[in-house]
Every structure is written in structure tokens, then in C-alpha cells.
mmCIF file of C-alpha atoms in Angstrom:
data_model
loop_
_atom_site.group_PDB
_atom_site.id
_atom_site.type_symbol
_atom_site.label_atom_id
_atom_site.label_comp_id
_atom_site.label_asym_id
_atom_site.label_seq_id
_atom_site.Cartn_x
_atom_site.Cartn_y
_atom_site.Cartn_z
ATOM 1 C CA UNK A 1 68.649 61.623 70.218
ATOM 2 C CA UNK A 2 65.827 63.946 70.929
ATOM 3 C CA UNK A 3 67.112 67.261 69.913
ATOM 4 C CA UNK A 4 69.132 65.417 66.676
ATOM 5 C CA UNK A 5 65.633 65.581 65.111
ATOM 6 C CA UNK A 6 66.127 69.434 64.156
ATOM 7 C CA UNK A 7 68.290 67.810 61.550
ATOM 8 C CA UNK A 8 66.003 66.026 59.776
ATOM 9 C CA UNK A 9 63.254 68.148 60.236
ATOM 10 C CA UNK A 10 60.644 65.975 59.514
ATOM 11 C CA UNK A 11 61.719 65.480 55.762
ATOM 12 C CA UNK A 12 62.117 62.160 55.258
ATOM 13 C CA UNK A 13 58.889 60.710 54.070
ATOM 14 C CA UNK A 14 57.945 63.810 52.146
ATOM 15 C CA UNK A 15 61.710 63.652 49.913
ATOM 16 C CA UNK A 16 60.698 59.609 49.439
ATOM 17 C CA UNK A 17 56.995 60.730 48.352
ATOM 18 C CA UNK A 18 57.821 63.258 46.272
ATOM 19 C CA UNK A 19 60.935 61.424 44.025
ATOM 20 C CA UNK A 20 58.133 58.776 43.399
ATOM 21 C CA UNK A 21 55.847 61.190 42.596
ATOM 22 C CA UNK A 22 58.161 63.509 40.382
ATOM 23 C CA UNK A 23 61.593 61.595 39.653
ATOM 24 C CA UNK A 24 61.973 64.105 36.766
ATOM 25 C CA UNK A 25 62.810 67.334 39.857
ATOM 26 C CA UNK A 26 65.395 64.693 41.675
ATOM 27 C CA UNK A 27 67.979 66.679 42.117
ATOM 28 C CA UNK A 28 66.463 69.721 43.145
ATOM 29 C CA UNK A 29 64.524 67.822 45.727
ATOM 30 C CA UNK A 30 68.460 66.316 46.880
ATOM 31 C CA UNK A 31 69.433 69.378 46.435
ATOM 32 C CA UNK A 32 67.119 71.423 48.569
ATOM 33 C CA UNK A 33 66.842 69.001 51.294
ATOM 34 C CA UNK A 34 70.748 68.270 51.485
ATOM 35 C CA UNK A 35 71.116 71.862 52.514
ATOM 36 C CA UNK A 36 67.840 72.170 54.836
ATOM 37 C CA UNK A 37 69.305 68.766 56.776
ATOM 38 C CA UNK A 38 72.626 70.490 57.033
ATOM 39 C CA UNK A 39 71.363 73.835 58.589
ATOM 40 C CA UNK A 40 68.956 71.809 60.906
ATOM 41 C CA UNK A 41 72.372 69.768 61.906
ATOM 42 C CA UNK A 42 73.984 72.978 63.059
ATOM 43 C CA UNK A 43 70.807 73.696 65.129
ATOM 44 C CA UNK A 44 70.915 70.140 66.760
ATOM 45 C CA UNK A 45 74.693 70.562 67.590
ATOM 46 C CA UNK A 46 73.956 73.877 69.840
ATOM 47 C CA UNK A 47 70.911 73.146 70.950
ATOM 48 C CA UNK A 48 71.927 69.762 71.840
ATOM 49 C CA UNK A 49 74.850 71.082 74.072
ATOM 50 C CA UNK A 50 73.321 74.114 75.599
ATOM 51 C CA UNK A 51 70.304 71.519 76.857
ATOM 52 C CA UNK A 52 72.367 69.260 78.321
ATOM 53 C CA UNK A 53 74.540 71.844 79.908
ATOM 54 C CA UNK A 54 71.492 73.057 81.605
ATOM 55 C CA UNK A 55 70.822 69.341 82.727
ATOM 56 C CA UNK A 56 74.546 68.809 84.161
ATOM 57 C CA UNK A 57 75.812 71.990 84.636
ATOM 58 C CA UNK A 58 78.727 70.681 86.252
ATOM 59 C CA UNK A 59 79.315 67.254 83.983
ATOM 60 C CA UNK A 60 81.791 68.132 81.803
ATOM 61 C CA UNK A 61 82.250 64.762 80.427
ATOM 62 C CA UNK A 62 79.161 64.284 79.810
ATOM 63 C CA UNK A 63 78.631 67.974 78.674
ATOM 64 C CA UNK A 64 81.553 67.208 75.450
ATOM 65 C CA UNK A 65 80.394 63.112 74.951
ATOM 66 C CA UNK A 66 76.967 65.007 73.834
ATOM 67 C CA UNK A 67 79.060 67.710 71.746
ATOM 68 C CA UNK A 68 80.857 64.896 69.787
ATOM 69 C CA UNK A 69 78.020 62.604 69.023
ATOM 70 C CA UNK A 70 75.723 65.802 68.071
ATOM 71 C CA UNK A 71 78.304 66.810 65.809
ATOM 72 C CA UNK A 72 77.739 63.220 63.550
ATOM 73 C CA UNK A 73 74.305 64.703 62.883
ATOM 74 C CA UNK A 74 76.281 66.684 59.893
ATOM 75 C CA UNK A 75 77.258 63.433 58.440
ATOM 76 C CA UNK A 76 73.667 62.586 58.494
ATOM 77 C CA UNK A 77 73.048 65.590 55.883
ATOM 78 C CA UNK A 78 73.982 62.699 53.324
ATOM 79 C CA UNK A 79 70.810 60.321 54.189
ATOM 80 C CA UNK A 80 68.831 62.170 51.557
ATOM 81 C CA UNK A 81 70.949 59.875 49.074
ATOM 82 C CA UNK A 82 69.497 56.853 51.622
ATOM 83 C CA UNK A 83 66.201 57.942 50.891
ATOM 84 C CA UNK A 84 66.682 58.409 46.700
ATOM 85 C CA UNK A 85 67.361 54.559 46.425
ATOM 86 C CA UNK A 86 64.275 53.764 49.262
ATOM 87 C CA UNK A 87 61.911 55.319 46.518
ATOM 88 C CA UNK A 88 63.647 53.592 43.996
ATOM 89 C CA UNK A 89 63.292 50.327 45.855
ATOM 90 C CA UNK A 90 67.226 50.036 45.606
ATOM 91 C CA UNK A 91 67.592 49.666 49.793
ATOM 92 C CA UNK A 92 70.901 47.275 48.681
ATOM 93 C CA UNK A 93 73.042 50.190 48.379
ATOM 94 C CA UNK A 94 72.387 52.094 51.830
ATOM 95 C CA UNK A 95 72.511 48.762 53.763
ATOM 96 C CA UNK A 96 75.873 48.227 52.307
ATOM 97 C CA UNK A 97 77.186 51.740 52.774
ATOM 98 C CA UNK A 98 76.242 51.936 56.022
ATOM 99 C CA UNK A 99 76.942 47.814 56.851
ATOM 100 C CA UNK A 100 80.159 47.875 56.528
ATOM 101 C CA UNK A 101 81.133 50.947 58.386
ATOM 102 C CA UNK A 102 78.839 49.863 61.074
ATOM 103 C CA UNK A 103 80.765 45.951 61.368
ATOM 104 C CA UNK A 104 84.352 47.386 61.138
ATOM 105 C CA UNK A 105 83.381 50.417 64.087
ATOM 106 C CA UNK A 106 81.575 47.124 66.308
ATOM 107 C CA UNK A 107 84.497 45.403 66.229
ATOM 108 C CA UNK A 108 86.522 48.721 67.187
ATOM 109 C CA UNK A 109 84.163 48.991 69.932
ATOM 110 C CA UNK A 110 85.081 45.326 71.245
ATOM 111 C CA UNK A 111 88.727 46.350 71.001
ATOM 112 C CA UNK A 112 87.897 49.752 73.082
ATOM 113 C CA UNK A 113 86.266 47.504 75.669
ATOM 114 C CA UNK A 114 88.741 44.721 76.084
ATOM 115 C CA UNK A 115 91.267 47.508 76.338
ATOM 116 C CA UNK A 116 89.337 49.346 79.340
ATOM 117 C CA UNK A 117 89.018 52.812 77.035
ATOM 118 C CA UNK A 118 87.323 55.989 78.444
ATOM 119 C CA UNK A 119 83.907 56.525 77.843
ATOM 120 C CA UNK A 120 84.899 59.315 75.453
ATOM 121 C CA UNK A 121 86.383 57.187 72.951
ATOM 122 C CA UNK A 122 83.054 55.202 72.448
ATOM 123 C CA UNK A 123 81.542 59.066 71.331
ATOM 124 C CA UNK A 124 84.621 59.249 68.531
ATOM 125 C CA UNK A 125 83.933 55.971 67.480
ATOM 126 C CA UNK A 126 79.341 56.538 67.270
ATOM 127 C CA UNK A 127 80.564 60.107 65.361
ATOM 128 C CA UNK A 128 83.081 57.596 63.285
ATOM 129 C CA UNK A 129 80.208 55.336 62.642
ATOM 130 C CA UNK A 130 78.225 57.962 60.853
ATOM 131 C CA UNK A 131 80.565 60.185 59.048
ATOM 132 C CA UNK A 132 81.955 56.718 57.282
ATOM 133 C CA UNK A 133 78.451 55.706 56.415
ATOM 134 C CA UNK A 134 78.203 59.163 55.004
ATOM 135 C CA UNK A 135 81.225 58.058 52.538
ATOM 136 C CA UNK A 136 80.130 55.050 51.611
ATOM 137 C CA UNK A 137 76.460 56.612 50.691
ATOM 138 C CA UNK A 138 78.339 59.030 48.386
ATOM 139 C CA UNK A 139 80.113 56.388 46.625
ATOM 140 C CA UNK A 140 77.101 54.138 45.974
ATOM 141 C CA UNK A 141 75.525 57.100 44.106
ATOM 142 C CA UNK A 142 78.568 57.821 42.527
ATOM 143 C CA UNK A 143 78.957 54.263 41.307
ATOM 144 C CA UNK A 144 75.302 53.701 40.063
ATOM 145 C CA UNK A 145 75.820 56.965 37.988
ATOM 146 C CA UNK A 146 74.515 59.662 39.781
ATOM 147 C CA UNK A 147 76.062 62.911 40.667
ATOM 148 C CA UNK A 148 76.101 65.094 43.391
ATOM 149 C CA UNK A 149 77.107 68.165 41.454
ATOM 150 C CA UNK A 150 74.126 68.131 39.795
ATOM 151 C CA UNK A 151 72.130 68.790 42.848
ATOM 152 C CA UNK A 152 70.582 72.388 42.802
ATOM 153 C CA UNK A 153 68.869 74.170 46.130
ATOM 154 C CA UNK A 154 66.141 76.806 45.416
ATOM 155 C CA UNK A 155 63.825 79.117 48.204
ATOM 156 C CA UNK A 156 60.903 77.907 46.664
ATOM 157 C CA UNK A 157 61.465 74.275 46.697
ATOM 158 C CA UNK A 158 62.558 74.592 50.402
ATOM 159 C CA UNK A 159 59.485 76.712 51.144
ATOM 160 C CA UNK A 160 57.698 73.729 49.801
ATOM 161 C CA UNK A 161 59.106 71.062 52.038
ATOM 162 C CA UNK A 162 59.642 73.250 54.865
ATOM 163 C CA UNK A 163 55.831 74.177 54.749
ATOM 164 C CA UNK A 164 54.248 70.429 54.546
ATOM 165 C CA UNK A 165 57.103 68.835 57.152
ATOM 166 C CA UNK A 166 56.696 71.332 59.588
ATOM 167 C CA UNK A 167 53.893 69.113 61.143
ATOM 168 C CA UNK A 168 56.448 65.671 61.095
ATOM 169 C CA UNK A 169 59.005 67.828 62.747
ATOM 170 C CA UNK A 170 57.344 68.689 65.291
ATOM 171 C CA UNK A 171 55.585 64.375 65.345
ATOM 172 C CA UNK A 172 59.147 63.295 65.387
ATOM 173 C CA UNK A 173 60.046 65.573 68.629
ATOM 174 C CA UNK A 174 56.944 63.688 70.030
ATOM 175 C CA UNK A 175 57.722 60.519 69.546
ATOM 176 C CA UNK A 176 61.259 60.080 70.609
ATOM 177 C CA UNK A 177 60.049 62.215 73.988
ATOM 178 C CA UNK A 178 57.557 59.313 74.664
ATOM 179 C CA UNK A 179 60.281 57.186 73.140
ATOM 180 C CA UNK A 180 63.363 58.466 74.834
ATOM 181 C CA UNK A 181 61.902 60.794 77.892
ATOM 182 C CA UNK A 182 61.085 57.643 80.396
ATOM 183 C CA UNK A 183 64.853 57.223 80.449
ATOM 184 C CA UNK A 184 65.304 60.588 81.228
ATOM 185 C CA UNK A 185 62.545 60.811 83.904
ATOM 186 C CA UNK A 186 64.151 57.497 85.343
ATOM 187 C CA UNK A 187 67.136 59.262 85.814
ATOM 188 C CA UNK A 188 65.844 62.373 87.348
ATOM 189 C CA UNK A 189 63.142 60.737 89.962
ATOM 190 C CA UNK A 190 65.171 57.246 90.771
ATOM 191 C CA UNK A 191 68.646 57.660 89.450
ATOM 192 C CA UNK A 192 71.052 56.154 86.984
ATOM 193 C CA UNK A 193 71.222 52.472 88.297
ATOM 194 C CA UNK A 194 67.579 52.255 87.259
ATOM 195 C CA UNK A 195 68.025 54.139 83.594
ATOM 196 C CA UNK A 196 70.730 51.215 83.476
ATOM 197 C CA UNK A 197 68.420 48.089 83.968
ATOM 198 C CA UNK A 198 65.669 49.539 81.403
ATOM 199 C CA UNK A 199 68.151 50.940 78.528
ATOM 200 C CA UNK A 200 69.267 47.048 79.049
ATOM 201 C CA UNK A 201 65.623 46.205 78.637
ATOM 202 C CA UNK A 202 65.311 48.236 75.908
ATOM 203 C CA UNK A 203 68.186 47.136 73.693
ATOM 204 C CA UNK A 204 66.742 44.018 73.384
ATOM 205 C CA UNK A 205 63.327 45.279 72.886
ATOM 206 C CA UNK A 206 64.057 47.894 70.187
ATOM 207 C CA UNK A 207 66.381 46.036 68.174
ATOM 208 C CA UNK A 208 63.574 44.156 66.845
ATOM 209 C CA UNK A 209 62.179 47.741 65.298
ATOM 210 C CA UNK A 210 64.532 47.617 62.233
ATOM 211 C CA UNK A 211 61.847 44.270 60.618
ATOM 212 C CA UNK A 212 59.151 46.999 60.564
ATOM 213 C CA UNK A 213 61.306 49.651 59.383
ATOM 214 C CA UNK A 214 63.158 47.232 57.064
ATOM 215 C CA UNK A 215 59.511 46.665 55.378
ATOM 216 C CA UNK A 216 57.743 50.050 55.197
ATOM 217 C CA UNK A 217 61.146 51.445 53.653
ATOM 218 C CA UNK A 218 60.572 48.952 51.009
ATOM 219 C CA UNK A 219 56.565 49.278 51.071
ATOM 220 C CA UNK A 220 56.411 52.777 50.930
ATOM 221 C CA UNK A 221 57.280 53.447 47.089
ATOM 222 C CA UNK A 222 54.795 51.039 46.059
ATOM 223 C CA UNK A 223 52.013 52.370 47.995
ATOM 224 C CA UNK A 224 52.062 55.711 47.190
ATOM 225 C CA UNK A 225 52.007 54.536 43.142
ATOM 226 C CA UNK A 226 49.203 52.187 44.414
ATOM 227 C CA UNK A 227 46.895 55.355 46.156
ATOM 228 C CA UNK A 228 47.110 57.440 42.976
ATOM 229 C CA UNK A 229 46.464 54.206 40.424
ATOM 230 C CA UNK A 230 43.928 52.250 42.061
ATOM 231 C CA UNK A 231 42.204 53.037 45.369
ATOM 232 C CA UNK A 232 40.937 49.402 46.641
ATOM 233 C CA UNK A 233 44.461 48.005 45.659
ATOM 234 C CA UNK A 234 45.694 50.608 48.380
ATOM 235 C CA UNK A 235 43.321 49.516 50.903
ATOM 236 C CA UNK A 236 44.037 45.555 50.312
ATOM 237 C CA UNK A 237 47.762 45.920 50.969
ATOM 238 C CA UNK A 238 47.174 48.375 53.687
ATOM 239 C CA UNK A 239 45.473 45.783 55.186
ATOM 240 C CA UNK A 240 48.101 43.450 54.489
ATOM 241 C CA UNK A 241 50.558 45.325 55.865
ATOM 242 C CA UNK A 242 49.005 45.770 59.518
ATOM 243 C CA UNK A 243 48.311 41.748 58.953
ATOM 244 C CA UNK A 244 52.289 41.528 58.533
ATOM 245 C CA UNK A 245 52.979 44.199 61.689
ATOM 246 C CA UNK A 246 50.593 42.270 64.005
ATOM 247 C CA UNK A 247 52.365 38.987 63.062
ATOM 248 C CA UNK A 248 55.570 39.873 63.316
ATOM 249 C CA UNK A 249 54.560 41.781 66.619
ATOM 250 C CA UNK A 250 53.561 39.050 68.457
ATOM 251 C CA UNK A 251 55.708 36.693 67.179
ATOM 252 C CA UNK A 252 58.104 38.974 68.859
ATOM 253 C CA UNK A 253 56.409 39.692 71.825
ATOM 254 C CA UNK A 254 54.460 35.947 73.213
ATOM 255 C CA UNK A 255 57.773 33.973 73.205
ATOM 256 C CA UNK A 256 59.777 37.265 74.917
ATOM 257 C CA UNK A 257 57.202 37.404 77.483
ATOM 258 C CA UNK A 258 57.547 34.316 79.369
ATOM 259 C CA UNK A 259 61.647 33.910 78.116
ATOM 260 C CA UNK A 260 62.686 37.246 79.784
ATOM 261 C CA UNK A 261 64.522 36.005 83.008
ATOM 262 C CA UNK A 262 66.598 33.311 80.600
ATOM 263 C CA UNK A 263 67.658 35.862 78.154
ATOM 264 C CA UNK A 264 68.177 38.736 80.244
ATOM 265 C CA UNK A 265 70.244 35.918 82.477
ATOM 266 C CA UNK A 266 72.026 34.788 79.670
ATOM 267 C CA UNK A 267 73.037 38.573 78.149
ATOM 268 C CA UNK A 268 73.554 40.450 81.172
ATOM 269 C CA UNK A 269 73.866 38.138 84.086
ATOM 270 C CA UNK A 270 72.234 37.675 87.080
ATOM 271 C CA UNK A 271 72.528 41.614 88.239
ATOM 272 C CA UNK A 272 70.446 42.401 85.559
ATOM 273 C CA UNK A 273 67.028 40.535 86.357
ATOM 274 C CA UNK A 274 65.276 42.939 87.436
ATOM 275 C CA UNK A 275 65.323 43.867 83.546
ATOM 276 C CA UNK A 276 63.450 40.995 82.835
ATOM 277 C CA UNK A 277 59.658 42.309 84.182
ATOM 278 C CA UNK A 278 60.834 45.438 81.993
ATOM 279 C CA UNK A 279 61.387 43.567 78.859
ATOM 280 C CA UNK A 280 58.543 41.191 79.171
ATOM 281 C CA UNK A 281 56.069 44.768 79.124
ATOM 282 C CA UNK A 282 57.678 46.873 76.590
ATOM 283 C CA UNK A 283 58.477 43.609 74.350
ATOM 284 C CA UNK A 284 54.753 44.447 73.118
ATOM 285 C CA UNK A 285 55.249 47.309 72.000
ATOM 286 C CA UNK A 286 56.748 46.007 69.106
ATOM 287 C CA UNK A 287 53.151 45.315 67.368
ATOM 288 C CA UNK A 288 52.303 49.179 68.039
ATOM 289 C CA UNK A 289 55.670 50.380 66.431
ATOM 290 C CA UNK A 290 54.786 48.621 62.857
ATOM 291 C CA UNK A 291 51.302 49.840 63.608
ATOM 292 C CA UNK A 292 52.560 53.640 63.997
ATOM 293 C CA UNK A 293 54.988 53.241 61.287
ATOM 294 C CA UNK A 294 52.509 52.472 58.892
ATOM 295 C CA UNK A 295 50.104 54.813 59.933
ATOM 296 C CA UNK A 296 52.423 57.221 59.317
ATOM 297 C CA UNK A 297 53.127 55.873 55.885
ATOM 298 C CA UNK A 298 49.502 56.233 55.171
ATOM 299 C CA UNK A 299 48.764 59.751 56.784
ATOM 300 C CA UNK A 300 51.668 61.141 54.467
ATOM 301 C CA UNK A 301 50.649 59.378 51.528
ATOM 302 C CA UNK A 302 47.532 61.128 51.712
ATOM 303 C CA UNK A 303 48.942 64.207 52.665
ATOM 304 C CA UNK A 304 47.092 64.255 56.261
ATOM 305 C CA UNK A 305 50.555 65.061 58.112
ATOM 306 C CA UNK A 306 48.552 67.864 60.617
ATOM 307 C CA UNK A 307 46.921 64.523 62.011
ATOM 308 C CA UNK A 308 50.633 62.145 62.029
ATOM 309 C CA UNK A 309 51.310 65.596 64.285
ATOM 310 C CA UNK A 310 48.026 65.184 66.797
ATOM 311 C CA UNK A 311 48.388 61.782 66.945
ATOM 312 C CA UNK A 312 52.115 62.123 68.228
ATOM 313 C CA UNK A 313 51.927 64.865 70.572
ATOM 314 C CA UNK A 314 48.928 63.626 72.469
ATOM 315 C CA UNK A 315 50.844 60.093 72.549
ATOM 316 C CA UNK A 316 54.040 62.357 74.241
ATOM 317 C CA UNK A 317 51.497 64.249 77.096
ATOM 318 C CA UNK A 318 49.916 61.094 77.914
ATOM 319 C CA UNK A 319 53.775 59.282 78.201
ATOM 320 C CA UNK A 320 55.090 62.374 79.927
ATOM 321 C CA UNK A 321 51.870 61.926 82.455
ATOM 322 C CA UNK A 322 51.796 58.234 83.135
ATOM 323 C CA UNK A 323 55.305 58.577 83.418
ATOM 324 C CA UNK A 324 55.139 60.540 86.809
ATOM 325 C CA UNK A 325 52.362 58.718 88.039
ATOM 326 C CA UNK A 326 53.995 55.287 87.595
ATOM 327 C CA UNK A 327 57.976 55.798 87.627
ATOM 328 C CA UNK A 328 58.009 56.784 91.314
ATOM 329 C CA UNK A 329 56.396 53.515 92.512
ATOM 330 C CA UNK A 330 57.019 50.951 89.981
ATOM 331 C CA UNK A 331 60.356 52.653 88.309
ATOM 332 C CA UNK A 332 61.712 50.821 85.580
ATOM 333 C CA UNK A 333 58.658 48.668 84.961
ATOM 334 C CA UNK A 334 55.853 51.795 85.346
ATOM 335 C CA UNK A 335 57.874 53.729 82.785
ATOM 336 C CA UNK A 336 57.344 50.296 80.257
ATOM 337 C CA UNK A 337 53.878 50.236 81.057
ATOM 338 C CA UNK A 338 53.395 54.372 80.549
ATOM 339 C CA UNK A 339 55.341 53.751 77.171
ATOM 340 C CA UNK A 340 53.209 51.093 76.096
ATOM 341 C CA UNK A 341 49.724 52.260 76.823
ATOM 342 C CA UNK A 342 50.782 56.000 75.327
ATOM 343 C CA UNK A 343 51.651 53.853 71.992
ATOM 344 C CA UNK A 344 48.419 52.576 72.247
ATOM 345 C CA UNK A 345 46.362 55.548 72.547
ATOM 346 C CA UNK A 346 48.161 57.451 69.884
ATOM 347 C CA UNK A 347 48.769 54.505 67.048
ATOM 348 C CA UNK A 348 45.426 53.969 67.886
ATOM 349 C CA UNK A 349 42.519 55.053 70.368
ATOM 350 C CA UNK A 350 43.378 59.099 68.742
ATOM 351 C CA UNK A 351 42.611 58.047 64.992
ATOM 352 C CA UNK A 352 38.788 56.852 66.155
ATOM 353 C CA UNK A 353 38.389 61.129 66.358
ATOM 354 C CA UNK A 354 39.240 62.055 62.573
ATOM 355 C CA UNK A 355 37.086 60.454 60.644
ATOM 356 C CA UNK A 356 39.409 60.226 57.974
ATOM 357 C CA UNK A 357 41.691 57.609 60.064
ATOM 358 C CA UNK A 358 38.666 55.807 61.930
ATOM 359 C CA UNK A 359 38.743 52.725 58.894
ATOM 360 C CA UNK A 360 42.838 52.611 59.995
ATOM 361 C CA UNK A 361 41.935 51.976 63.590
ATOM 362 C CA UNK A 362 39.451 49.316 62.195
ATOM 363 C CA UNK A 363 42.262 47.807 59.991
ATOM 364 C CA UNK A 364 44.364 47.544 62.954
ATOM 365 C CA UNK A 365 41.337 45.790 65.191
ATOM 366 C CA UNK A 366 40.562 42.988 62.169
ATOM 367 C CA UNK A 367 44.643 42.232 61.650
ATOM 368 C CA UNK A 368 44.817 41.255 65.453
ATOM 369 C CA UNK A 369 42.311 38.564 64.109
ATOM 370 C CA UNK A 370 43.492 37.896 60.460
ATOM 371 C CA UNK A 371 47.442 37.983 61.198
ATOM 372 C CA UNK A 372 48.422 35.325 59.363
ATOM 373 C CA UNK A 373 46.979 36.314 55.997
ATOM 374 C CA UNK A 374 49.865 38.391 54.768
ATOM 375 C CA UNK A 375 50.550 37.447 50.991
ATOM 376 C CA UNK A 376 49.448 39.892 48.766
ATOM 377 C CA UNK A 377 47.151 38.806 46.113
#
């Protein structure tokens, strides 16, 4: 997951900003960034298996599961269709390409357990997942007359993107090591039964991140038209929009909190309470996700991505840091709390030092008082 970021490198936002901002160069943006995603895939693949070798030297299973999930990142060369119909607000198309792929694979995956399958097959079936999602993507911009042929790559339009998404490259590392690295540490300090109870923890935690993303993937075309047409339109539905994150944050996270034991019982069973104290922490860090999601929004927009960058990497030295403090006393429930107070500090506590982010952290503070007003006027 961590090193699968090489094949994005840090476009994504820019390609969506850009196709609102000049629809007319569409398909040499595609273009362009269709063959940058592809070359960062075959990047992800070796670096992805010579990491983990390192790791396991002697896992070979392990070693080849990594090797055949890495190698779905090339399918993933086809999301910069996913992120032509985001900035045309057209998100119906993506959810159904990738929808349907993802149902029919599920249900192979319910076959693959009832049937007692080796771990390996549950690899083919995440790379199967992707590479059909890839299909379907090219066949919704097939059917609502577009054309991949007409896609051109040029240097200078990859110097371009490569130049300003450097900086999110590098913020996306970050944030799936203070995402993703106190599973890792877990496994290294404690051991595997403990990565087990908080990835359990976690599933139920991080499924809820897909309302957020749902909304800024929808928000995001409309508020970069909004910052270049009328500046204190921007800043009402910015507001808005941490109102909505905040809201849907805690109505997450007050209800999970004191339901933890019943629905980790329910899920999991009985062996699994001890993920219960894990998911009632990192529950909360639901409200910081939408927050960081839509600071990021709003750093790009404004073409501030050296700060998205700061922000990010201090957030992944302070995880890293808590992380060895707390893990070796408090394991699976000192790695929630050194994930949730390192979302804090960098969604938050690190914009107060750029003064052109201080009125964000300020627009966070007043939406933790104002949820509920959320309808845009």
C-alpha cells in the first residue's frame, strides 16, 4: 500500500484541477499522466518486492502475495479516466465500473473462503479486482464518446505535472506511513496476533472514509470554479464543508465509542474484544480524515502543495515517534492513540505556522461548534 504510491505519484488532484481549469488540453493531460502512472507502476512493482524481501527474507509466500497484488498497480494506470468524469462531476460512471467488478470478485472471495483456498488465491482475486475495474473504466469512456486514441503524451506537459506533484508524492508517502506504518511497527515490536486485532479495528474504522472521499470527489470541481469566480463564495462553502466533515465525524465516532464491545462481538466474536478499546480511539479519527481531505483540496486549489507536503511529513515523524513510545506498552491501543493525535497535529496544530492556512485551522475550530449548519446557501 505504501510503496503503490510511486504509481500515482501524487497526480491526482493536480489532473482533476487542471481538466477544470483547461478542458480544452484533455487529452494531453490523459495522455501525459496515463503514461507517468504507468512508469511509476513499474517502480512500485520492484520496489515493492525488493522491500519486502528485505523485511522477510525467508517468506516466500509472502515475498510473491506482495509481487501479485503490486503488479494490479498497472491496472491502476487507467484511474486517470476516474478522475476525467470527477472534474466533470460524472462520479456515476467510475462507481459503476468499478461496482460491479468489485460485487462479482466479493462474492468470489466468499466462495474462496467457504472452500478453505490458500492465501494466494485471495492476491489473484485483489489483482482481479483491479485489472476488471480497469475494463469497465475504459468502456464507460468509450460509451459516453470519448476516445482513448486521442490521448497524446508530451515532455513538456509531464515536466509540468511532474514539477508541481512532486510535493503530493512525497505527502502521499507520508500519510499512508502514519496511516499504514503502526501496523507494521505492531508487527515488528509485538507480533502478528496484535497487527490482527487492530487491522480488525481498523476495517471497521476506515470503511467509514469513503463518505468524505465520496464528497470532496464531488466538491472538488466546484470549488476550484468557485476560488477563481468569487472569493467569499469559496470561503462560505469551505466552511460548509468542514461543517459537513465534523458532522459526519462525530456522528461516526460518539455512537462507535460506547458500541465497540457489541459490534466488535457481533463481527468478530468474542476473541476479538480486545479490538474494541482500539476501535473506540481510532473511530475519531474519522472527523480528522474529512478535515485533511479537505485541506488538501484547498492547499491544491491554491496551488500551496509545498505546505500539503510539511503538513504530511511532520504528521508521519510525529506517528513514527509516538508509535515507539506507546506500541510497546499499550500495543494495539497506543498505536490508535499515536495515529490519532499525529492526525491532529498535522490536519491541524501545523497549519497555525503558515499564515496562509492559519484561517483553515480557525474554520476547523468554529465547525466543531456550528456542525449542523451544512446547507449551502
Amino acid at each position: 500500500a505504501i510503496i503503490s504510491l510511486l504509481s500515482t505519484l501524487g497526480l491526482e488532484q493536480i489532473i482533476i484541477r487542471d481538466l477544470v481549469k483547461e478542458p480544452s488540453a484533455k487529452n494531453v493531460t490523459l495522455g501525459t499522466s496515463f503514461v507517468l502512472k504507468l512508469s511509476g507502476s513499474f517502480f512500485s512493482i520492484v520496489f515493492s518486492i525488493i522491500i519486502v524481501s528485505l523485511m522477510r527474507p525467508s517468506e516466500y509466500l509472502t515475498i510473491f502475495i506482495v509481487g501479485i497484488i503490486a503488479t494490479g498497480t498497472l491496472f491502476q494506470s487507467s484511474d486517470v479516466i476516474d478522475l476525467f468524469f470527477k472534474s466533470q462531476v460524472a462520479s456515476k460512471y467510475p462507481v459503476l465500473s468499478k461496482s460491479i467488478p468489485f460485487i462479482i470478485i466479493n462474492f468470489f472471495k466468499i466462495y474462496l473462503i467457504l472452500n478453505n483456498a490458500p492465501l494466494i488465491a485471495f492476491a489473484w482475486a485483489a489483482m482481479a479486482e483491479v485489472a476488471f475495474g480497469a475494463l469497465g473504466l475504459m468502456i464507460a469512456y468509450r460509451l459516453t464518446k470519448n476516445d482513448i486514441k486521442e490521448w497524446k503524451f508530451t515532455y513538456k506537459r509531464a515536466k509540468e505535472l511532474l514539477t508541481e506533484s512532486w510535493p503530493l508524492l512525497l505527502s502521499g508517502i507520508a500519510v499512508l506511513i502514519y496511516m499504514k506504518i503502526d501496523q507494521i511497527m505492531l508487527g515488528q515490536i509485538v507480533g502478528d496476533t496484535s497487527v490482527g486485532h487492530y487491522s480488525a479495528a481498523l476495517k471497521l474504522s476506515e470503511v467509514w472514509y469513503t463518505i468524505p472521499i465520496a464528497i470532496m470527489n464531488s466538491a472538488t470541481p466546484i470549488i476550484t470554479k468557485t476560488y477563481t469566480a468569487d472569493l467569499n463564495q469559496y470561503n462560505k462553502r469551505i466552511q460548509k464543508l468542514f461543517n459537513l466533515m465534523t458532522l459526519i465525524g462525530l456522528t461516526l465516532a460518539i455512537p462507535t465509542t460506547f458500541l465497540a464491545p457489541l459490534i466488535i462481538q457481533i463481527i468478530y466474536g468474542n476473541e476479538y474484544l480486545i479490538s474494541a478499546s482500539i476501535l473506540s480511539i481510532h473511530i475519531w479519527s474519522s472527523i480528522f480524515v474529512g478535515w485533511g481531505l479537505l485541506k488538501d483540496m484547498i492547499l491544491v486549489t491554491q496551488s500551496l502543495v509545498k505546505i500539503v507536503l510539511v503538513t504530511t511529513v511532520v504528521g508521519a515523524i510525529c506517528n513514527v515517534l509516538l508509535n515507539l513510545v506507546l506500541i510497546p506498552n499499550y500495543y494495539g491501543v497506543g498505536a490508535a492513540w499515536a495515529t490519532l493525535i499525529s492526525q491532529v497535529i498535522s490536519v491541524s496544530i501545523v497549519l497555525l505556522f503558515f499564515k496562509q492556512t492559519i484561517i483553515l485551522t480557525k474554520m476547523q475550530i468554529k465547525s466543531l461548534f456550528k456542525f449542523y449548519d451544512v446547507i449551502p446557501k
